[in-house]
mmCIF file of C-alpha atoms in Angstrom:
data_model
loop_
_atom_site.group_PDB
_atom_site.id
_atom_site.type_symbol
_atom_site.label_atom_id
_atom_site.label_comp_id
_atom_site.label_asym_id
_atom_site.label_seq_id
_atom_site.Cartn_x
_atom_site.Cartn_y
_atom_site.Cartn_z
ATOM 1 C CA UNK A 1 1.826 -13.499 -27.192
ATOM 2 C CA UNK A 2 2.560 -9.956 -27.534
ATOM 3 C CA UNK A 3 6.105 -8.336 -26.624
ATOM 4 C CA UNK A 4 7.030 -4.345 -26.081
ATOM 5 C CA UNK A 5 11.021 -4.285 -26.511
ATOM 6 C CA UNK A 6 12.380 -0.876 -25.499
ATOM 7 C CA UNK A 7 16.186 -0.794 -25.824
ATOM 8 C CA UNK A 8 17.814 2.988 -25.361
ATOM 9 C CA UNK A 9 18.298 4.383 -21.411
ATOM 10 C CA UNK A 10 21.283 5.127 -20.321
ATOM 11 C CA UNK A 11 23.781 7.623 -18.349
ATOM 12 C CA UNK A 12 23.498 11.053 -19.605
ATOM 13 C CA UNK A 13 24.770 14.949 -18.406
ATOM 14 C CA UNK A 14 22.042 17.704 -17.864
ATOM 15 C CA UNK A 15 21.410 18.711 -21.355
ATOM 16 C CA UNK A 16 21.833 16.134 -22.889
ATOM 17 C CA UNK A 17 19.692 14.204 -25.486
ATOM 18 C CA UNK A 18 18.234 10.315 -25.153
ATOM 19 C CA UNK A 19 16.534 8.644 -27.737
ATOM 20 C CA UNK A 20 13.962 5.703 -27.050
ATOM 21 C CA UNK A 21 12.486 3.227 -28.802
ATOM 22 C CA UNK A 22 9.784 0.669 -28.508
ATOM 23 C CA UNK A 23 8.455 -2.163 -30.727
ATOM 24 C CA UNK A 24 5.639 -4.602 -30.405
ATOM 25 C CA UNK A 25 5.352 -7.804 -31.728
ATOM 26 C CA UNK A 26 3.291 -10.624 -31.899
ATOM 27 C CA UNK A 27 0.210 -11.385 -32.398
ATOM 28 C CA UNK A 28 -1.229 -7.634 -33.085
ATOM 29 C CA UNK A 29 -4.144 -6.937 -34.854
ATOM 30 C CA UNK A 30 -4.626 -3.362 -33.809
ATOM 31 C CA UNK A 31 -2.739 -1.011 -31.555
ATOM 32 C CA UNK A 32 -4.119 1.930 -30.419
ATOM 33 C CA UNK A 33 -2.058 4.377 -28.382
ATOM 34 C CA UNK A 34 1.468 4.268 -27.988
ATOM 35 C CA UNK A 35 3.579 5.948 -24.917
ATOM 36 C CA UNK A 36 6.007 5.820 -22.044
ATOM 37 C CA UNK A 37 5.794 6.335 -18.378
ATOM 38 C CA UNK A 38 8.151 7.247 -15.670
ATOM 39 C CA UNK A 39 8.505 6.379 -12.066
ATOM 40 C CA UNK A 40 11.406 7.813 -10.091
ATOM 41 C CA UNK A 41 12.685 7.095 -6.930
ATOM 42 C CA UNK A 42 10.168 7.177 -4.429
ATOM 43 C CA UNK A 43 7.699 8.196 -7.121
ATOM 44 C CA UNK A 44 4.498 6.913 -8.346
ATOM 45 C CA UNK A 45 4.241 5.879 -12.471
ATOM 46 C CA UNK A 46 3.449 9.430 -14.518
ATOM 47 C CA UNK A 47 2.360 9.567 -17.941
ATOM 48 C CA UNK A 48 5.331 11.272 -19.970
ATOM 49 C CA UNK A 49 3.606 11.053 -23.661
ATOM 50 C CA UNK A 50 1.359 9.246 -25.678
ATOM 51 C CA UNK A 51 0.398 9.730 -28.760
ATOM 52 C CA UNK A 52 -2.220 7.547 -31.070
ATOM 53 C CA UNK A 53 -2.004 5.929 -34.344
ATOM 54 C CA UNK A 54 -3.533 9.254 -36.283
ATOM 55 C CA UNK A 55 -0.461 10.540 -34.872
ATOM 56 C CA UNK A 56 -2.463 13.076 -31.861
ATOM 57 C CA UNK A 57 0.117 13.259 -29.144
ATOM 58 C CA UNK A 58 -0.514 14.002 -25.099
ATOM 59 C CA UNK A 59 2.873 15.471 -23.239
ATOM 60 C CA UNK A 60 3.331 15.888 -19.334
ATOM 61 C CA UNK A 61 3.458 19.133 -18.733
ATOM 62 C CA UNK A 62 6.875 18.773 -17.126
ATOM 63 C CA UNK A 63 8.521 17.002 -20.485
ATOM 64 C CA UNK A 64 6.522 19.908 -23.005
ATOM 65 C CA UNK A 65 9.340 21.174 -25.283
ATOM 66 C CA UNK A 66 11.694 19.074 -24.270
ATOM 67 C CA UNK A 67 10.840 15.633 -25.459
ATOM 68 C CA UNK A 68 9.460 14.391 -28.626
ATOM 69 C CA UNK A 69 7.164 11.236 -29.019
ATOM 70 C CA UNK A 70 6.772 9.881 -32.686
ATOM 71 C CA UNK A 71 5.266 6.255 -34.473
ATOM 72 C CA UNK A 72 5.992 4.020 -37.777
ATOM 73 C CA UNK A 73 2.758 2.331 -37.668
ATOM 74 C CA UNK A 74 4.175 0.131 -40.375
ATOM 75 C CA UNK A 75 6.570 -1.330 -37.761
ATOM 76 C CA UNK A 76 4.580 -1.099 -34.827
ATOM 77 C CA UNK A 77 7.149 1.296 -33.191
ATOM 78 C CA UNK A 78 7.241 4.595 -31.195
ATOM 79 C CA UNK A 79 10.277 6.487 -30.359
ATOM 80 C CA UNK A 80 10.862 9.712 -27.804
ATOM 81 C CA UNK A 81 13.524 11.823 -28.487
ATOM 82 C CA UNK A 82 14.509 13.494 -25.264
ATOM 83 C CA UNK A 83 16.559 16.529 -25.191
ATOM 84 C CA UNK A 84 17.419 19.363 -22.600
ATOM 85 C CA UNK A 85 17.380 16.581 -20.398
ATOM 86 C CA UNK A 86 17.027 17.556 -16.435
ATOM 87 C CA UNK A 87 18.477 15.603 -12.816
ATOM 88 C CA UNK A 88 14.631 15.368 -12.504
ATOM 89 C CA UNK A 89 14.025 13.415 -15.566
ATOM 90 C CA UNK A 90 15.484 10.290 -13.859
ATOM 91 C CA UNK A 91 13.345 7.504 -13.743
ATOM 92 C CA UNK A 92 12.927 4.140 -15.086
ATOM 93 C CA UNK A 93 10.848 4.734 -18.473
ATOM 94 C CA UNK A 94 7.959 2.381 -19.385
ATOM 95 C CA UNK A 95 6.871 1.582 -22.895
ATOM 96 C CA UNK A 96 3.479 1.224 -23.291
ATOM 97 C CA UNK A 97 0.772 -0.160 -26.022
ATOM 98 C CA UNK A 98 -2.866 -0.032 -25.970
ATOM 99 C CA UNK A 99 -3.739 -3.096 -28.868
ATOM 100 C CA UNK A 100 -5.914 -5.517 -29.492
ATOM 101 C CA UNK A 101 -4.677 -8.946 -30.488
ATOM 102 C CA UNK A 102 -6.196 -11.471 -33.198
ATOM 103 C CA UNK A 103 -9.294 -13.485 -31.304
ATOM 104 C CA UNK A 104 -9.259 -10.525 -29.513
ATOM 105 C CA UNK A 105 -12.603 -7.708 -29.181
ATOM 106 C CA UNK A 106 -11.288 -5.208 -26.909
ATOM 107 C CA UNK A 107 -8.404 -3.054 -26.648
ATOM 108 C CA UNK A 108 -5.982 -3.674 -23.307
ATOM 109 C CA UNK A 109 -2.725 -1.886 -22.245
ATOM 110 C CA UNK A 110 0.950 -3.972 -22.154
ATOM 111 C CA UNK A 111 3.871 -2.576 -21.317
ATOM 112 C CA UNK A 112 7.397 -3.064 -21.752
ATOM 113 C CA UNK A 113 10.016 -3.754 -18.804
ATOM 114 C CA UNK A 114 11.769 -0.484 -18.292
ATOM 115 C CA UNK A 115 14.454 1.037 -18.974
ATOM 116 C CA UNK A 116 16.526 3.228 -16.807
ATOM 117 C CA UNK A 117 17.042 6.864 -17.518
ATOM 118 C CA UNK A 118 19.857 8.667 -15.489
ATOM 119 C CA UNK A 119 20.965 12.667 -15.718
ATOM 120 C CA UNK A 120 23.738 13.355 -13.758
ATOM 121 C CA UNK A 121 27.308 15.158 -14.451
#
């Protein structure tokens, strides 16, 4: 009924840059808050950033400066632009939607399958 496609990931060097993406489809009638999450090895899921569809955005403190979360509402997309990227940054990244679908009356969170993120020279 509702998909969350995030293509991007990848192998990059410390200080390098990553770029994201995530679009749902189906059938949407409303979607809240947008954002990705992280879980590294041995690691539980983190929030990285959010942000909603008046465009207020929530960081990690650990990914503040560094990475940049943005939205086209009109294509129910989000993307995060990652730069200065850090060995500590690896993780498999989760997309994630808050939304409400049609025949719906409440808002609930999917999420997309991951992709993997890996810094390393």
């Amino acid at each position: 009924q509702v998909q969350l496609v995030e293509p991007g990931g990848g192998l990059v060097q410390p200080g390098g840059s990553l770029r994201l993406s995530c679009a749902a489809s189906g059938s949407i009638f409303s979607i809240n808050a947008m954002g990705w999450y992280r879980q590294g090895p041995g690691k539980e899921r983190e929030l990285v950033a959010t942000i909603t569809s008046g465009g207020r955005t929530n960081y990690a403190d650990s990914v503040k400066g560094r990475f940049t979360i943005s939205r086209d509402n009109a294509k129910n997309t989000a993307y995060l632009e990652m730069n200065s990227l850090k060995p500590e940054d690896t993780a498999v990244y989760y997309c994630n939607a808050r939304l409400m679908v049609y025949g719906s009356t409440f808002y609930r969170d999917y999420w997309g399958q991951g992709t993997q993120v890996t810094v390393s020279s």
